[in-house]
Short mmCIF file of C-alpha atoms in Angstrom, two decimals:
data_model
loop_
_atom_site.label_atom_id
_atom_site.label_comp_id
_atom_site.label_asym_id
_atom_site.label_seq_id
_atom_site.Cartn_x
_atom_site.Cartn_y
_atom_site.Cartn_z
CA MET A 1 122.24 83.16 135.84
CA ALA A 2 121.55 84.11 132.29
CA GLY A 3 124.32 82.07 130.80
CA ASN A 4 124.40 81.76 127.08
CA ASN A 5 124.36 78.01 127.19
CA ASN A 6 120.94 77.97 128.67
CA PRO A 7 119.74 74.38 128.44
CA GLY A 8 116.31 75.68 127.52
CA CYS A 9 117.54 76.67 124.11
CA TRP A 10 118.14 73.03 123.25
CA ALA A 11 114.75 71.83 124.36
CA VAL A 12 112.10 70.76 121.91
CA PRO A 13 110.87 73.98 120.33
CA GLU A 14 107.31 74.99 120.85
CA VAL A 15 105.04 76.47 118.29
CA TYR A 16 103.94 79.93 119.40
CA LYS A 17 101.28 82.15 118.02
CA HIS A 18 103.73 84.81 116.87
CA HIS A 19 105.32 82.29 114.48
CA GLU A 20 102.18 82.15 112.44
CA GLN A 21 101.89 84.03 109.27
CA ARG A 22 98.81 86.15 109.81
CA LYS A 23 96.24 86.71 107.18
CA VAL A 24 96.86 89.70 105.01
CA CYS A 25 94.39 92.49 105.58
CA ILE A 26 92.44 93.33 102.43
CA SER A 27 89.92 95.81 103.74
CA ARG A 28 92.07 98.89 104.13
CA PRO A 29 91.00 102.08 102.42
CA LYS A 30 93.42 103.24 99.80
CA TYR A 31 95.07 106.03 101.76
CA ARG A 32 96.46 103.64 104.30
CA ASP A 33 96.99 100.62 102.12
CA GLY A 34 100.71 100.26 101.67
CA ARG A 35 102.55 98.84 98.72
CA LYS A 36 103.06 95.51 100.38
CA ALA A 37 100.17 93.41 101.64
CA LYS A 38 100.35 93.37 105.41
CA SER A 39 98.39 91.87 108.23
CA VAL A 40 97.07 93.85 111.18
CA LYS A 41 99.76 93.51 113.77
CA VAL A 42 101.63 95.76 116.18
CA TYR A 43 105.38 95.48 116.49
CA THR A 44 107.00 96.25 119.78
CA ILE A 45 110.50 95.66 121.02
CA ASN A 46 109.19 92.58 122.83
CA LEU A 47 108.36 90.92 119.56
CA GLU A 48 111.68 91.71 117.94
CA SER A 49 114.75 89.67 118.55
CA ARG A 50 118.16 88.85 117.17
CA TYR A 51 116.92 85.27 116.95
CA LEU A 52 115.13 84.42 113.74
CA MET A 53 113.35 81.29 112.69
CA VAL A 54 113.40 80.49 109.00
CA GLN A 55 110.71 78.11 107.83
CA GLY A 56 110.12 76.64 104.41
CA VAL A 57 113.75 75.93 103.54
CA PRO A 58 113.75 73.17 100.89
CA ALA A 59 115.27 69.99 102.34
CA ILE A 60 117.92 69.67 99.64
CA GLY A 61 120.99 70.39 101.72
CA VAL A 62 121.15 74.15 101.26
CA MET A 63 121.95 75.07 104.85
CA THR A 64 125.25 76.70 103.85
CA GLU A 65 123.54 78.76 101.20
CA LEU A 66 120.89 79.83 103.67
CA ILE A 67 123.44 80.98 106.22
CA GLN A 68 125.42 82.79 103.54
CA LEU A 69 122.28 84.58 102.54
CA CYS A 70 121.59 85.50 106.18
CA ALA A 71 125.13 86.73 106.65
CA LEU A 72 124.61 89.32 103.94
CA TYR A 73 122.57 91.22 106.50
CA GLY A 74 125.02 90.98 109.36
CA ALA A 75 127.14 88.58 111.32
CA VAL A 76 125.49 85.32 112.27
CA GLU A 77 126.55 84.13 115.66
CA GLU A 78 124.92 80.71 115.73
CA TYR A 79 122.55 78.64 113.69
CA ARG A 80 121.09 75.20 113.78
CA PRO A 81 118.30 73.24 112.19
CA LEU A 82 115.20 72.88 114.33
CA ASP A 83 114.56 69.25 113.46
CA GLU A 84 111.89 68.87 116.09
CA TYR A 85 109.87 71.84 114.92
CA PRO A 86 106.86 70.81 112.84
CA ALA A 87 107.76 71.56 109.24
CA GLU A 88 105.93 71.13 106.01
CA GLU A 89 106.85 68.13 103.93
CA PHE A 90 110.25 68.34 102.24
CA THR A 91 111.15 71.53 104.06
CA GLU A 92 113.33 72.34 107.03
CA VAL A 93 113.24 74.93 109.78
CA TYR A 94 116.33 76.78 110.98
CA LEU A 95 117.15 78.93 113.96
CA VAL A 96 119.55 81.77 113.18
CA LYS A 97 121.05 83.96 115.89
CA PHE A 98 122.47 87.23 114.66
CA GLN A 99 125.00 89.28 116.51
CA LYS A 100 122.81 92.35 116.31
CA LEU A 101 119.12 92.99 116.35
CA THR A 102 119.47 95.39 113.44
CA SER A 103 120.89 92.60 111.29
CA ALA A 104 118.05 90.27 112.21
CA ARG A 105 115.60 92.99 111.33
CA ALA A 106 117.18 93.57 107.93
CA ALA A 107 117.34 89.85 107.25
CA LYS A 108 113.71 89.38 108.17
CA ARG A 109 112.60 92.24 106.03
CA HIS A 110 114.47 91.02 102.98
CA MET A 111 114.12 87.29 103.29
CA ASP A 112 110.55 86.82 104.45
CA GLU A 113 108.29 85.54 101.70
CA LYS A 114 111.14 85.42 99.24
CA SER A 115 111.79 82.37 97.13
CA PHE A 116 114.83 80.33 97.96
CA TYR A 117 115.79 77.26 95.94
CA GLY A 118 112.25 76.73 94.87
CA GLY A 119 110.67 77.23 98.28
CA VAL A 120 109.16 80.32 99.83
CA LEU A 121 110.76 81.32 103.10
CA HIS A 122 108.79 82.41 106.12
CA VAL A 123 110.99 84.33 108.51
CA CYS A 124 109.86 85.39 111.96
CA TYR A 125 111.41 86.64 115.17
CA VAL A 126 111.69 84.04 117.92
CA PRO A 127 112.29 86.03 121.12
CA GLU A 128 111.54 82.92 123.18
CA TYR A 129 115.12 81.79 122.49
CA GLU A 130 116.53 84.85 124.24
CA THR A 131 118.19 84.60 127.59
CA VAL A 132 117.30 87.03 130.36
CA GLU A 133 120.46 88.93 129.50
CA ASP A 134 119.51 89.09 125.82
CA THR A 135 116.15 90.54 126.76
CA ARG A 136 117.70 93.07 129.11
CA LEU A 137 120.24 94.28 126.57
CA LYS A 138 117.63 94.49 123.87
CA LEU A 139 115.48 96.79 126.00
CA GLN A 140 118.42 98.89 127.12
CA ASP A 141 119.64 99.38 123.59
CA ARG A 142 116.21 100.36 122.43
CA ARG A 143 115.75 102.89 125.23
CA ARG A 144 119.13 104.39 124.55
CA TYR A 145 118.39 104.65 120.89
CA ILE A 146 115.12 106.46 121.48
CA ILE A 147 116.70 108.85 123.96
CA ARG A 148 119.50 109.60 121.54
CA ALA A 149 116.99 110.21 118.77
CA ALA A 150 115.07 112.61 121.03
CA GLN A 151 118.26 114.46 121.85
CA ASN A 152 119.25 114.69 118.21
CA LYS A 153 115.85 116.05 117.39
CA ALA A 154 116.15 118.65 120.12
CA ARG A 155 119.55 119.66 118.83
CA GLU A 156 118.24 119.87 115.30
CA LYS A 157 115.44 122.12 116.41
CA GLU A 158 117.82 124.28 118.28
CA GLN A 159 119.94 124.72 115.19
CA GLU A 160 116.94 125.44 113.06
CA GLN A 161 115.82 128.13 115.44
CA ALA A 162 119.28 129.55 115.69
CA VAL A 163 119.45 129.81 111.95
CA SER A 164 116.05 131.43 111.59
CA GLU A 165 116.56 134.23 114.15
CA GLU A 166 116.98 135.35 117.77
CA PRO A 167 119.30 133.12 119.71
CA THR A 168 117.79 133.96 123.12
CA PRO A 169 114.48 132.04 123.08
CA SER A 170 116.08 128.95 121.51
CA ASP A 171 118.54 128.80 124.35
CA THR A 172 115.82 128.54 126.90
CA THR A 173 113.96 125.79 125.08
CA SER A 174 117.04 123.71 124.58
CA GLU A 175 117.86 124.02 128.23
CA LYS A 176 114.43 122.88 129.15
CA ILE A 177 114.65 119.90 126.88
CA SER A 178 118.03 118.75 127.98
CA ALA A 179 117.04 119.19 131.60
CA ARG A 180 114.14 116.91 130.96
CA HIS A 181 116.31 114.27 129.38
CA GLU A 182 119.09 114.06 131.86
CA PRO A 183 117.19 112.43 134.69
CA THR A 184 116.05 109.66 132.38
CA SER A 185 119.43 108.61 131.19
CA ASP A 186 120.53 108.68 134.80
CA CYS A 187 117.75 106.43 135.94
CA ASP A 188 118.24 104.11 133.00
CA ASN A 189 121.85 103.60 133.75
CA THR A 190 121.61 102.93 137.44
CA GLY A 191 123.47 99.78 138.19
CA GLU A 192 124.62 99.27 134.66
CA SER A 193 126.98 102.15 134.18
CA SER A 194 129.67 99.63 133.42
CA ASN A 195 127.62 98.42 130.51
CA MET A 196 127.52 101.88 129.11
CA GLY A 197 131.12 101.59 128.06
CA HIS A 198 130.46 98.47 126.04
CA PHE A 199 127.80 100.02 123.96
CA PRO A 200 129.00 103.51 123.33
CA SER A 201 127.94 103.45 119.74
CA PHE A 202 124.85 101.38 119.43
CA PRO A 203 124.10 101.90 115.78
CA LEU A 204 121.10 103.98 115.03
CA LEU A 205 118.33 101.59 114.19
CA PRO A 206 116.97 101.62 110.70
CA LEU A 207 113.33 102.23 110.15
CA PRO A 208 110.80 100.05 111.89
CA PRO A 209 109.78 96.74 110.40
CA TRP A 210 106.77 98.12 108.59
CA GLU A 211 107.17 100.79 106.09
CA HIS A 212 105.03 103.16 104.21
CA PRO A 213 106.08 104.48 100.84
CA TYR A 214 104.74 107.87 101.80
CA TYR A 215 107.11 108.09 104.64
CA ARG A 216 110.14 106.74 102.85
CA HIS A 217 109.72 109.22 100.15
CA GLY A 218 109.88 112.23 102.38
CA ASN A 219 112.77 111.23 104.53
CA GLN A 220 115.21 109.88 102.06
CA HIS A 221 118.17 112.00 102.84
CA ARG A 222 117.68 111.51 106.52
CA THR A 223 117.61 107.78 106.11
CA VAL A 224 120.91 107.86 104.38
CA THR A 225 122.59 109.62 107.26
CA THR A 226 121.16 107.12 109.71
CA GLU A 227 122.35 104.23 107.71
CA ASP A 228 125.86 105.54 107.38
CA LYS A 229 126.25 104.56 110.96
CA MET A 230 124.78 101.14 110.42
CA GLY A 231 128.15 99.55 109.93
CA THR A 232 129.00 96.62 107.75
CA LEU A 233 125.69 95.84 106.17
CA HIS A 234 124.99 99.03 104.41
CA ASN A 235 128.49 99.95 103.43
CA VAL A 236 129.00 96.57 101.87
CA ILE A 237 125.82 96.64 99.97
CA MET A 238 126.42 100.15 98.77
CA ASP A 239 129.80 99.09 97.43
CA LYS A 240 128.38 96.31 95.39
CA LYS A 241 125.42 98.00 94.00
CA GLN A 242 127.14 99.65 91.07
CA GLN A 243 128.77 96.51 89.90
CA PRO A 244 125.84 94.40 88.79
CA ALA A 245 124.94 97.12 86.34
CA GLN A 246 128.21 96.99 84.46
CA SER A 247 128.87 93.32 84.91
CA PRO A 248 128.44 91.07 81.89
CA SER A 249 126.20 88.77 83.88
CA SER A 250 123.05 90.63 82.95
CA SER A 251 121.85 87.65 80.97
CA GLN A 252 122.08 85.58 84.11
CA ILE A 253 120.13 88.10 86.06
CA SER A 254 117.39 88.21 83.52
CA SER A 255 117.04 84.46 83.70
CA HIS A 256 115.83 85.02 87.22
CA THR A 257 113.30 87.59 86.29
CA ASP A 258 110.96 87.14 89.21
CA ARG A 259 113.80 87.60 91.62
CA GLY A 260 114.88 90.66 89.77
CA THR A 261 111.57 92.40 90.09
CA GLU A 262 111.49 91.69 93.78
CA HIS A 263 114.77 93.38 94.22
CA ARG A 264 113.74 96.30 92.18
CA LEU A 265 110.75 96.68 94.42
CA ALA A 266 112.89 96.51 97.48
CA SER A 267 115.35 99.01 96.15
CA SER A 268 112.68 101.47 95.22
CA GLN A 269 111.38 101.35 98.77
CA SER A 270 114.67 102.18 100.33
CA SER A 271 117.30 104.28 98.78
CA ALA A 272 120.31 102.92 100.56
CA VAL A 273 119.48 99.40 101.60
CA ARG A 274 119.73 97.35 98.47
CA PHE A 275 119.34 93.71 98.03
CA VAL A 276 121.84 92.54 95.48
CA PRO A 277 120.70 89.58 93.42
CA ARG A 278 122.35 86.57 94.90
CA ASN A 279 123.99 85.19 91.82
CA ALA A 280 125.34 88.59 90.86
CA HIS A 281 126.64 88.97 94.35
CA LEU A 282 128.35 85.61 94.35
CA GLU A 283 129.89 86.25 90.96
CA ASN A 284 131.16 89.55 92.19
CA ARG A 285 132.71 87.94 95.14
CA LYS A 286 134.37 85.33 92.98
CA ARG A 287 135.79 87.98 90.70
CA LYS A 288 137.09 89.98 93.61
CA LYS A 289 138.64 86.91 95.10
CA GLU A 290 140.48 86.26 91.87
CA GLU A 291 141.66 89.82 91.77
CA VAL A 292 142.91 89.57 95.30
CA ALA A 293 144.68 86.33 94.47
CA GLU A 294 146.45 87.93 91.52
CA HIS A 295 147.35 90.85 93.64
CA SER A 296 148.89 88.80 96.36
CA LEU A 297 150.90 86.84 93.82
CA THR A 298 152.50 89.98 92.45
CA ASP A 299 152.93 91.43 95.88
CA VAL A 300 154.88 88.58 97.37
CA ALA A 301 158.19 89.91 96.09
CA GLY A 302 157.53 93.32 97.51
CA LYS A 303 157.13 92.07 101.06
CA ASN A 304 160.34 92.41 102.99
CA GLU A 305 159.72 89.43 105.22
CA PRO A 306 162.71 87.13 105.13
CA LEU A 307 161.65 83.84 103.61
CA ILE A 308 163.16 80.98 105.56
CA GLY A 309 162.45 77.58 104.16
CA PRO A 310 159.02 76.13 103.56
CA LYS A 311 156.49 77.27 106.09
CA LEU A 312 154.10 74.96 107.79
CA PRO A 313 150.76 75.17 106.06
CA ASP A 314 148.78 77.94 107.66
CA GLU A 315 145.24 77.38 108.63
CA PRO A 316 143.40 78.17 105.44
CA LYS A 317 141.88 81.57 105.73
CA LEU A 318 138.64 82.07 103.99
CA GLU A 319 138.21 85.51 102.56
CA MET A 320 134.56 86.08 101.92
CA GLU A 321 134.94 89.60 100.60
CA ASP A 322 132.41 90.85 103.03
CA GLU A 323 132.96 91.92 106.56
CA SER A 324 129.83 90.37 107.95
CA LEU A 325 130.53 87.12 106.15
CA ASN A 326 134.05 87.10 107.53
CA THR A 327 132.83 87.72 111.04
CA THR A 328 130.30 84.99 110.62
CA VAL A 329 132.91 82.59 109.33
CA SER A 330 135.26 83.26 112.20
CA LEU A 331 132.46 83.02 114.74
CA ILE A 332 131.36 79.72 113.32
CA ARG A 333 134.90 78.46 113.10
CA ASN A 334 135.53 79.33 116.73
CA THR A 335 132.35 77.61 117.77
CA MET A 336 133.33 74.57 115.76
CA LYS A 337 136.72 74.52 117.47
CA GLN A 338 135.04 74.62 120.84
CA VAL A 339 132.66 71.92 119.82
CA GLU A 340 135.42 69.77 118.37
CA SER A 341 137.36 69.92 121.60
CA VAL A 342 134.42 68.25 123.32
CA PRO A 343 134.90 64.52 122.72
CA ASP A 344 131.37 63.25 122.27
CA LEU A 345 130.01 65.37 119.49
CA LYS A 346 129.37 62.39 117.27
CA PRO A 347 125.62 62.10 117.82
CA VAL A 348 125.05 65.65 116.62
CA GLU A 349 126.98 65.06 113.43
CA LYS A 350 125.14 61.86 112.72
CA LYS A 351 121.87 63.57 113.21
CA MET A 352 122.72 66.26 110.72
CA LYS A 353 123.71 63.70 108.12
CA GLN A 354 120.47 61.83 108.52
CA ARG A 355 118.54 64.95 107.99
CA ARG A 356 120.42 65.77 104.84
CA ARG A 357 119.20 62.63 103.13
CA ILE A 358 115.97 64.50 102.36
CA MET B 1 112.01 119.71 101.31
CA TRP B 2 112.30 117.95 104.61
CA LYS B 3 110.03 120.53 106.17
CA LYS B 4 107.36 119.79 103.68
CA SER B 5 107.54 116.05 104.11
CA SER B 6 107.40 116.33 107.88
CA SER B 7 104.21 118.34 107.68
CA ASP B 8 102.89 115.70 105.27
CA ARG B 9 103.60 113.13 107.88
CA PHE B 10 101.78 115.11 110.51
CA GLU B 11 98.76 115.43 108.26
CA TYR B 12 98.79 111.74 107.52
CA LEU B 13 98.83 110.89 111.21
CA GLN B 14 96.09 113.38 111.80
CA THR B 15 93.98 111.70 109.13
CA LEU B 16 94.47 108.40 110.92
CA VAL B 17 93.39 109.83 114.25
CA THR B 18 90.36 111.43 112.63
CA GLU B 19 89.34 108.21 110.97
CA PHE B 20 89.72 106.41 114.26
CA GLN B 21 87.40 108.86 115.97
CA ASP B 22 84.83 109.05 113.19
CA THR B 23 84.46 105.47 112.04
CA ASP B 24 81.86 103.10 113.44
CA SER B 25 83.56 100.03 112.09
CA ASP B 26 85.51 98.06 114.66
CA GLU B 27 87.60 96.56 111.91
CA ALA B 28 88.71 99.96 110.64
CA LYS B 29 89.40 101.04 114.21
CA GLU B 30 91.62 98.05 114.77
CA GLN B 31 93.56 98.73 111.61
CA VAL B 32 94.08 102.39 112.37
CA LEU B 33 95.00 101.64 115.94
CA ALA B 34 97.61 99.13 114.78
CA ASN B 35 98.91 101.69 112.31
CA LEU B 36 99.27 104.34 114.97
CA ALA B 37 100.90 101.91 117.38
CA ASN B 38 103.43 100.99 114.73
CA PHE B 39 104.10 104.62 113.93
CA ALA B 40 104.91 105.04 117.60
CA TYR B 41 107.84 102.70 117.09
CA ASP B 42 109.74 105.27 115.09
CA PRO B 43 111.17 108.13 117.16
CA LYS B 44 110.71 110.49 114.22
CA ASN B 45 106.98 110.43 114.83
CA MET B 46 107.02 111.04 118.57
CA GLU B 47 106.58 114.77 118.27
CA TYR B 48 103.53 114.46 116.02
CA LEU B 49 101.99 111.72 118.09
CA ARG B 50 102.39 113.88 121.19
CA GLU B 51 100.73 116.78 119.46
CA LEU B 52 97.84 114.56 118.38
CA GLN B 53 97.50 113.22 121.94
CA VAL B 54 97.80 109.68 120.78
CA ALA B 55 99.05 108.61 124.20
CA ASP B 56 95.61 109.35 125.62
CA LEU B 57 93.99 107.55 122.73
CA PHE B 58 96.05 104.44 123.54
CA LEU B 59 95.26 104.74 127.24
CA ASP B 60 91.55 104.89 126.45
CA MET B 61 91.87 101.56 124.65
CA LEU B 62 93.01 99.81 127.81
CA THR B 63 89.49 99.87 129.23
CA GLU B 64 87.84 98.52 126.06
CA GLU B 65 86.16 95.13 125.92
CA ASN B 66 87.59 94.24 122.54
CA GLU B 67 90.86 92.46 123.24
CA ASN B 68 92.41 93.56 119.98
CA PHE B 69 91.90 97.18 120.99
CA VAL B 70 93.58 96.47 124.28
CA GLU B 71 96.49 94.62 122.70
CA PHE B 72 97.17 97.28 120.08
CA GLY B 73 96.70 100.15 122.51
CA MET B 74 99.10 98.53 124.93
CA GLY B 75 101.57 97.90 122.12
CA GLY B 76 101.36 101.55 121.20
CA LEU B 77 102.01 102.59 124.79
CA CYS B 78 104.94 100.19 124.95
CA ASN B 79 106.43 101.92 121.90
CA LEU B 80 105.57 105.47 122.98
CA SER B 81 106.72 105.17 126.57
CA MET B 82 110.33 104.69 125.43
CA ASP B 83 110.37 108.42 124.71
CA PRO B 84 110.94 110.51 127.85
CA GLU B 85 108.39 113.19 126.96
CA CYS B 86 105.71 110.68 126.05
CA ARG B 87 106.48 108.82 129.24
CA ASP B 88 105.76 111.95 131.24
CA ILE B 89 102.47 112.43 129.45
CA ILE B 90 101.44 108.83 130.17
CA LEU B 91 102.38 109.26 133.81
CA GLN B 92 100.33 112.44 134.07
CA SER B 93 97.29 110.69 132.65
CA GLY B 94 97.35 108.03 135.33
CA GLY B 95 98.91 105.46 133.05
CA ILE B 96 100.41 103.26 135.75
CA ALA B 97 97.09 102.12 137.17
CA LEU B 98 95.56 101.53 133.75
CA VAL B 99 98.54 99.52 132.57
CA THR B 100 98.77 97.55 135.81
CA ASN B 101 95.15 96.46 135.42
CA ARG B 102 96.01 94.85 132.13
CA LEU B 103 98.63 92.60 133.63
CA SER B 104 95.71 90.21 134.06
CA SER B 105 95.00 90.05 130.37
CA ARG B 106 94.62 86.64 128.79
CA ARG B 107 96.88 87.58 125.91
CA GLU B 108 100.57 87.19 126.30
CA GLU B 109 101.43 90.00 123.92
CA THR B 110 99.32 92.42 125.96
CA ILE B 111 101.01 91.37 129.19
CA LEU B 112 104.47 91.66 127.68
CA SER B 113 103.73 95.16 126.41
CA ALA B 114 102.35 96.07 129.83
CA ILE B 115 105.49 94.92 131.63
CA THR B 116 107.79 96.80 129.26
CA THR B 117 105.61 99.89 129.54
CA LEU B 118 105.81 99.76 133.33
CA MET B 119 109.58 99.51 133.11
CA ASN B 120 109.64 102.50 130.79
CA LEU B 121 107.42 104.52 133.10
CA ARG B 122 109.92 104.23 135.92
CA THR B 123 111.19 107.63 137.08
CA PRO B 124 112.48 108.74 140.45
CA SER B 125 109.01 109.96 141.40
CA SER B 126 107.02 107.05 139.98
CA ARG B 127 109.32 104.35 141.31
CA SER B 128 107.35 103.63 144.46
CA GLU B 129 104.14 103.18 142.51
CA ILE B 130 105.79 100.79 140.06
CA THR B 131 107.33 98.68 142.77
CA ASP B 132 104.02 98.26 144.52
CA PRO B 133 103.91 94.86 146.27
CA ALA B 134 100.96 93.81 144.12
CA ILE B 135 102.99 94.37 140.95
CA LEU B 136 106.03 92.61 142.37
CA GLN B 137 103.96 89.58 143.37
CA CYS B 138 102.56 89.52 139.89
CA MET B 139 106.06 89.59 138.41
CA LEU B 140 107.10 86.79 140.73
CA ARG B 141 104.26 84.69 139.37
CA PHE B 142 105.21 85.57 135.80
CA SER B 143 108.81 84.60 136.48
CA LEU B 144 107.55 81.04 137.01
CA SER B 145 105.52 81.07 133.83
CA GLU B 146 105.88 78.40 131.18
CA SER B 147 106.38 81.02 128.51
CA PRO B 148 110.07 81.90 128.16
CA ARG B 149 109.32 85.43 126.98
CA LEU B 150 107.14 86.20 129.98
CA ARG B 151 109.59 84.54 132.34
CA ASN B 152 112.53 86.52 130.97
CA LEU B 153 110.80 89.85 130.96
CA ALA B 154 109.52 89.38 134.51
CA ALA B 155 113.04 88.43 135.57
CA VAL B 156 114.43 91.63 134.04
CA PHE B 157 111.77 93.63 135.87
CA LEU B 158 112.54 92.00 139.21
CA GLN B 159 116.30 92.41 138.77
CA ASP B 160 116.39 95.93 137.41
CA CYS B 161 113.38 97.81 138.71
CA CYS B 162 113.32 97.03 142.41
CA SER B 163 115.58 96.15 145.27
CA GLU B 164 116.22 92.64 146.53
CA GLU B 165 114.56 93.50 149.81
CA GLN B 166 111.43 94.52 148.00
CA VAL B 167 111.39 91.21 146.16
CA ALA B 168 112.00 89.29 149.37
CA ARG B 169 109.15 91.13 151.05
CA ALA B 170 106.81 90.38 148.16
CA GLU B 171 107.80 86.72 148.34
CA GLN B 172 107.00 86.59 152.05
CA GLN B 173 103.66 88.22 151.48
CA MET B 174 102.86 85.64 148.86
CA GLN B 175 103.58 82.83 151.27
CA GLY B 176 101.68 84.58 154.01
CA GLN B 177 98.48 84.41 151.95
CA GLN B 178 98.26 88.15 151.44
CA GLN B 179 97.98 87.60 147.77
CA THR B 180 96.67 90.13 145.37
CA ALA B 181 94.77 89.44 142.21
CA VAL B 182 96.97 91.54 139.97
CA GLY B 183 98.19 89.49 137.05
CA ILE B 184 95.83 86.57 137.48
CA PRO B 185 94.11 86.11 134.15
CA LEU B 186 90.47 86.98 134.02
CA PRO B 187 88.12 84.03 133.57
CA LYS B 188 86.51 83.53 130.19
CA ASP B 189 82.94 84.73 130.28
#
């Protein structure tokens, strides 16, 4: 019943209250006034979603750039412009569906209120685009994550106690704790034990959407261990982060000073999650691509494949030098193939062209 | 080093709770409440929040007049109840009845948090209370709602938290005029 091609997701989008950018709260006493101006709002799993809406995209045909930017935070499964959604003059609104909630969360955190081709983006979760199945999986994943965290904590405590002294009392506490946890995971998995196999390694979620410098500071080394398991996003970004420093493009970076400071801010908040300046990132990618190209040229001779005549041109493979980008590209390509096989796509294409004319 | 920072965190949370109890300003209360509810999202804080009895603080908010208090308190419970130990505390404090009452809130966010909290509070011993016909009828109404979020969440509840027979029975009762008022929004004053 909860098919992914729910017709509802193509209906005229409605404007909901949670899309609004709330007023920033300015009356907080210093001790609980974070570094970033925030409104008074409570985040729950209901509000989060792997569907994001990006408002304020300048209407100058930068959809590709926007999706590339999104894909830096994780694989994008689908995206489309929300032409019917009320937008400010000369801007567009996009719907972006990530493969994982964690990617959407990272993208929201890094893209919201950032400038993009002269506009300022507003990024919000749009859980109303979820299917019933999306909602179910989101809740299951969250519950599993919390239970795992509780178990890890219990184990940690056990170890700590074991290290400090007397093994006997620690044994009893750990038994108590694990006994308390078992019934829950049982009751959570009733009827969906088959699902369990599909999500054996739900990545540990990064920190919640809000953050407090206080907190970050204290837990740095713990954060790093969590994020090791985050998969593509963090590994990739960690790889690249040394390169901008030594790259000769520093003059380019400094020409975008305001961007630069933003990134510095972001990087000081989190030790591992770094936002690489976009132009530096792209340059990097270009350089790597060239390197790879050179490499493959020299390597051809070494391959012991027999070369028989001219081969038919292969489907051009796009190497984006980034796992999430590659996944995104292949996802999009597959979708396009599916769409192309349907004969009457024409209206959609026309529509997109019209929109591009600014 | 980690030890130190974790006790810092506890102290910080304690300061928040103290400010919440001491202040007379509703605005400050709302801010602190939202802070605490957001802290409840991170499993690292569960232990401290349990120690500070924040679950009871959130539960107290459910009977407040101020709708922001209710929304934030319910959001906090929604976050806390994911943790098995916090769930048990909420159950012991009579959480199910308090949360159920707020299914008739006028605010969607409050209702959504309430539904998720009820799903989290499900244990072998609390199951019968959570699948009370009144709650099921309410979910059936929500599953026809115009809001996709409410509709989806109610559908998950009906599919995952109770048996088909229970749903069928609730449907019959609805047709047979034995309706309950749970989940019907309160009128504006």
